[in-house]
XYZ file of C-alpha atoms in Angstrom:
354
model
C 0.000 0.000 0.000
C 1.425 3.434 -0.879
C 2.703 5.430 2.077
C 1.481 8.766 0.690
C -1.925 10.017 -0.425
C -2.574 13.104 -2.604
C -6.295 13.844 -2.137
C -6.150 17.555 -2.839
C -5.130 19.028 -6.192
C -6.441 21.246 -9.001
C -8.060 19.970 -12.180
C -6.694 22.850 -14.281
C -3.690 25.191 -14.127
C -4.368 28.846 -15.006
C -1.607 30.606 -16.982
C -0.723 34.285 -17.196
C 1.591 35.642 -19.925
C 4.363 37.978 -18.766
C 8.008 38.586 -19.688
C 7.987 36.174 -22.648
C 6.556 33.220 -20.634
C 3.190 31.677 -19.704
C 3.384 31.401 -15.896
C 1.161 29.628 -13.348
C 1.142 27.340 -10.318
C -0.729 24.336 -8.921
C -1.044 23.480 -5.200
C -1.385 19.843 -4.016
C -2.012 18.401 -0.535
C 0.148 15.342 0.386
C -0.547 13.143 3.458
C 1.734 10.567 5.147
C -0.674 7.688 5.863
C 1.838 5.627 7.866
C 2.587 5.701 11.569
C 6.225 6.788 11.151
C 8.078 9.748 9.715
C 9.208 9.359 6.108
C 11.195 11.328 3.536
C 9.230 12.107 0.371
C 10.668 12.918 -3.065
C 8.336 15.086 -5.169
C 8.426 15.202 -8.982
C 6.173 16.343 -11.838
C 4.886 13.825 -14.405
C 3.967 15.371 -17.790
C 1.489 13.767 -20.195
C 0.886 14.844 -23.797
C 2.836 17.547 -25.648
C 4.161 19.301 -22.514
C 7.867 19.283 -21.594
C 9.288 18.378 -18.133
C 11.585 21.430 -18.125
C 8.505 23.671 -18.044
C 7.713 22.563 -14.457
C 9.465 22.377 -11.144
C 8.557 21.784 -7.482
C 8.834 24.959 -5.428
C 11.345 24.585 -2.567
C 13.127 21.326 -1.704
C 12.114 18.365 -3.860
C 12.969 15.995 -0.967
C 11.562 16.786 2.457
C 10.592 14.915 5.673
C 6.892 14.233 6.292
C 5.906 13.265 9.836
C 3.526 10.428 10.574
C -0.024 11.488 9.639
C 1.207 14.958 8.540
C -0.382 16.774 5.568
C 1.962 19.054 3.619
C 1.275 21.525 0.804
C 3.394 21.128 -2.361
C 3.397 23.840 -5.061
C 4.294 23.106 -8.693
C 5.417 26.180 -10.667
C 4.867 26.394 -14.446
C 7.070 28.557 -16.711
C 6.259 27.870 -20.387
C 7.924 29.877 -23.207
C 5.425 32.186 -24.921
C 6.604 30.773 -28.282
C 5.450 27.252 -27.334
C 2.773 25.887 -29.730
C -0.815 26.194 -28.420
C -2.585 23.111 -27.127
C -3.367 21.086 -24.004
C -1.390 18.632 -21.886
C -1.693 17.265 -18.355
C 0.539 17.131 -15.280
C 0.561 15.012 -12.122
C 2.437 15.379 -8.840
C 4.251 12.178 -7.800
C 5.242 11.520 -4.142
C 7.886 8.762 -3.744
C 9.136 7.148 -0.512
C 12.935 7.562 -0.791
C 13.418 4.403 1.303
C 11.550 2.283 -1.296
C 11.490 4.315 -4.541
C 10.801 1.333 -6.832
C 7.667 0.122 -5.027
C 6.251 3.014 -2.987
C 4.988 6.046 -4.953
C 1.684 7.860 -5.446
C 0.435 10.127 -8.274
C -2.159 12.886 -7.933
C -5.118 13.253 -10.247
C -4.183 14.975 -13.521
C -4.438 18.764 -13.912
C -5.018 20.119 -17.423
C -2.741 22.888 -18.756
C -3.932 24.918 -21.765
C -1.159 26.747 -23.648
C -2.713 29.783 -25.407
C -1.897 30.861 -28.953
C 0.684 33.641 -29.380
C -0.777 37.173 -29.556
C -0.845 39.267 -32.781
C 2.441 40.805 -33.943
C 2.892 44.549 -33.150
C 2.086 46.943 -36.025
C 5.097 48.111 -38.117
C 6.688 51.408 -37.123
C 5.961 54.425 -39.254
C 8.955 55.759 -41.231
C 10.694 58.779 -39.743
C 9.581 62.056 -41.483
C 12.980 63.125 -42.804
C 11.336 65.918 -44.841
C 10.891 67.893 -41.596
C 14.672 67.959 -41.052
C 15.207 69.087 -44.646
C 12.733 71.967 -44.250
C 14.274 72.991 -40.919
C 17.762 72.987 -42.457
C 16.605 75.232 -45.286
C 15.041 77.692 -42.846
C 18.273 77.726 -40.782
C 20.386 78.512 -43.863
C 18.022 81.352 -44.761
C 18.234 82.850 -41.259
C 22.056 82.723 -41.285
C 22.141 84.433 -44.647
C 19.883 87.238 -43.358
C 22.106 87.749 -40.293
C 25.248 87.965 -42.423
C 23.566 90.493 -44.720
C 22.468 92.640 -41.792
C 25.963 92.662 -40.282
C 27.562 93.418 -43.619
C 25.224 96.346 -44.255
C 25.424 97.646 -40.678
C 28.859 99.122 -41.081
C 31.524 99.370 -38.365
C 35.066 98.043 -38.139
C 36.441 94.827 -36.736
C 37.202 94.771 -32.998
C 40.909 94.092 -32.390
C 41.968 91.046 -30.371
C 43.155 92.225 -26.929
C 42.785 88.950 -24.966
C 46.022 88.119 -23.124
C 47.256 91.731 -23.094
C 47.711 93.884 -19.974
C 44.568 95.947 -19.369
C 46.280 99.321 -20.002
C 47.709 98.106 -23.340
C 44.299 96.694 -24.336
C 42.602 100.068 -23.722
C 45.198 101.819 -25.877
C 44.744 99.298 -28.715
C 40.965 99.734 -28.639
C 41.277 103.532 -28.554
C 43.591 103.444 -31.545
C 40.995 101.360 -33.416
C 38.338 103.999 -32.651
C 36.572 102.262 -29.739
C 36.543 104.881 -26.955
C 34.055 103.261 -24.555
C 35.559 100.416 -22.516
C 33.992 98.759 -19.463
C 35.977 96.554 -17.102
C 34.816 93.513 -15.143
C 37.203 91.924 -12.627
C 37.500 88.147 -12.075
C 39.471 86.477 -9.276
C 41.654 83.856 -10.945
C 45.131 82.345 -10.738
C 46.484 84.387 -13.666
C 48.824 87.353 -13.998
C 47.003 90.388 -12.479
C 45.492 92.948 -14.925
C 45.566 90.446 -17.822
C 42.559 90.573 -20.171
C 40.780 87.183 -19.982
C 37.858 87.783 -22.340
C 36.303 90.501 -24.503
C 32.838 91.251 -25.875
C 32.290 91.687 -28.777
C 34.827 89.017 -29.664
C 37.934 89.722 -31.711
C 37.489 90.348 -35.468
C 33.712 90.862 -35.085
C 32.340 94.022 -36.787
C 30.989 96.567 -34.293
C 30.082 100.242 -34.407
C 32.692 102.620 -33.013
C 30.155 103.890 -30.469
C 29.634 100.407 -29.014
C 31.037 99.721 -25.517
C 33.693 97.006 -25.375
C 33.440 94.782 -22.286
C 36.755 93.422 -20.928
C 37.084 90.716 -18.261
C 40.311 91.309 -16.321
C 42.196 89.027 -13.904
C 42.726 90.089 -10.298
C 44.602 88.136 -7.566
C 42.760 85.467 -5.581
C 42.130 86.381 -1.926
C 44.533 84.950 0.621
C 43.196 81.705 2.060
C 43.914 80.719 5.635
C 44.286 76.948 5.793
C 41.824 75.320 8.191
C 43.204 73.779 11.355
C 44.175 70.177 11.019
C 41.546 67.701 12.076
C 42.594 65.193 14.719
C 43.771 62.003 13.132
C 41.401 59.091 13.529
C 42.972 55.701 14.059
C 41.335 52.854 12.114
C 39.063 50.654 14.237
C 40.179 47.298 15.577
C 38.363 44.484 13.749
C 38.024 41.146 15.490
C 36.948 38.576 12.857
C 33.971 36.306 13.381
C 34.614 32.870 14.841
C 36.021 30.508 12.211
C 34.423 27.137 11.411
C 31.182 28.047 13.199
C 27.793 27.966 11.430
C 25.625 30.823 12.825
C 22.492 28.788 12.001
C 23.367 26.019 14.516
C 25.901 27.678 16.851
C 28.604 25.701 18.649
C 29.228 23.763 21.862
C 30.581 25.385 25.008
C 34.155 24.572 26.028
C 34.648 20.914 26.940
C 31.869 19.586 24.690
C 31.622 18.533 21.016
C 28.855 17.496 18.596
C 27.813 13.906 19.318
C 27.461 13.040 15.601
C 25.596 9.762 16.152
C 23.647 10.398 12.927
C 23.721 13.135 10.227
C 22.997 16.590 11.724
C 23.177 15.245 15.316
C 23.750 18.623 17.005
C 23.710 17.502 20.668
C 26.727 18.703 22.679
C 28.410 15.881 24.642
C 31.808 15.139 26.187
C 34.365 13.946 23.587
C 34.322 10.385 24.926
C 30.534 10.134 24.361
C 30.976 11.207 20.720
C 33.597 8.464 20.328
C 31.235 5.865 21.846
C 28.396 6.929 19.519
C 30.549 6.327 16.424
C 31.770 3.025 17.889
C 28.140 1.924 18.512
C 27.233 2.786 14.913
C 30.034 0.556 13.661
C 28.938 -2.364 15.924
C 25.192 -1.991 15.140
C 25.034 -4.957 12.745
C 26.758 -7.352 15.163
C 24.288 -6.488 17.968
C 21.103 -7.338 16.000
C 19.495 -10.763 16.197
C 20.316 -12.496 12.886
C 17.077 -14.485 13.180
C 14.898 -11.380 13.602
C 12.289 -11.181 16.328
C 9.303 -9.117 17.413
C 10.835 -5.997 15.789
C 11.882 -7.654 12.576
C 15.488 -7.163 11.418
C 15.905 -4.339 14.011
C 15.467 -6.769 16.952
C 18.512 -6.521 19.285
C 20.412 -9.417 20.829
C 19.770 -10.238 24.451
C 21.317 -7.553 26.690
C 20.970 -4.719 24.168
C 18.212 -2.159 23.555
C 17.563 0.542 20.968
C 19.575 3.709 21.563
C 16.497 5.953 20.884
C 18.578 9.103 20.353
C 15.791 10.207 17.984
C 12.527 8.727 16.712
C 13.727 5.796 14.597
C 17.231 5.379 16.167
C 17.388 1.554 16.242
C 21.134 1.180 16.881
C 21.502 -1.515 19.582
C 23.339 -0.381 22.736
C 23.481 -1.281 26.399
C 20.723 -0.043 28.678
C 23.231 2.205 30.433
C 24.171 3.897 27.144
C 20.492 4.498 26.251
C 20.069 6.256 29.624
C 23.175 8.387 28.967
C 21.909 9.358 25.465
C 18.531 10.442 26.926
C 20.350 12.535 29.547
C 22.513 14.118 26.834
C 19.427 15.036 24.769
C 17.882 16.721 27.831
C 21.073 18.621 28.727
C 21.902 19.569 25.115
C 20.343 23.092 25.079
C 22.368 24.153 28.133
C 25.603 23.234 26.338
C 25.043 25.357 23.222
C 26.448 28.791 22.600
C 26.100 31.251 19.707
C 28.956 31.799 17.229
C 31.108 34.805 18.075
C 30.278 37.539 15.494
C 32.689 40.023 13.965
C 33.421 42.931 16.332
C 34.473 46.449 15.301
C 36.094 48.352 18.172
C 36.460 52.098 17.407
C 39.551 53.962 18.584
C 39.673 57.456 20.017
C 40.957 60.341 17.897
C 44.558 61.416 18.407
C 45.328 65.137 18.031
C 48.063 65.986 15.498
C 51.254 67.435 16.987
C 51.649 71.193 16.556
C 54.138 72.328 13.964
């Protein structure tokens, strides 16, 4: 009889197109019908024209299921939008990893309808290049009018005085017939009284009555350097504890992980960890070869199940089973958190005067 039952599941899977894919999901309820905890492996079975790579189980595909527990399993669909339209079906399969060839269960089939691709977007309209041609013609006409106005306006060309001392620039302008000169000062790291710019620009025609604007360099103001800030020493960084997983912590001094089975995170004295590994190696020799009331897990006379966890059927002495139970009870008091990284700031040190 199958260990798992899948009574709850959809009959159809709705799809929504976005980002070049048809996307959707289906939720199934899976129940462990046995009286013991099992590990289930979940997979998606595809019937028809669908492809397995379009589907995957959300989260871990293998997970523990307690006795009588009902878990929810979500199957996520991601189908390329270019896939041909049509229908196919999917099923969720739950397999007992301890007996994969004989113990598996399939859900009822859910129908997936792949829609046809949408209509192609309309072609783009050609760019109206004639607008640029008209604008260029208008620009040429405007430039021609400006040149004609300047040419008919009269006036001489303004001499180039940029780079000259201000007094020499005024003389050159006066000699060219430009009597009105206005000065604007600019603080800059250049030789004082040097002409930096002129308006109108050199060689531009301008009436003799027009005022020539000159930008002249003046020294930058003296700058008092700010007082030195106290030097700040870099902080002291103590690295986080090495070889310590923050998710599980570590044992306090004098204790180690027992390691009697995978992920056995009970802190015990080192000698108890050694005994646990030794018991694991002797487990086969301590079972009754003829079986018994507990089947192949029946222990020889004088030995009992270790019972470190539900399903720990390693045969040990009664004294060792008592010790293991005591270790499980005392385990939480022997844990500690991993030491995190610490940043210790230092105080500022004033710079020496000088």
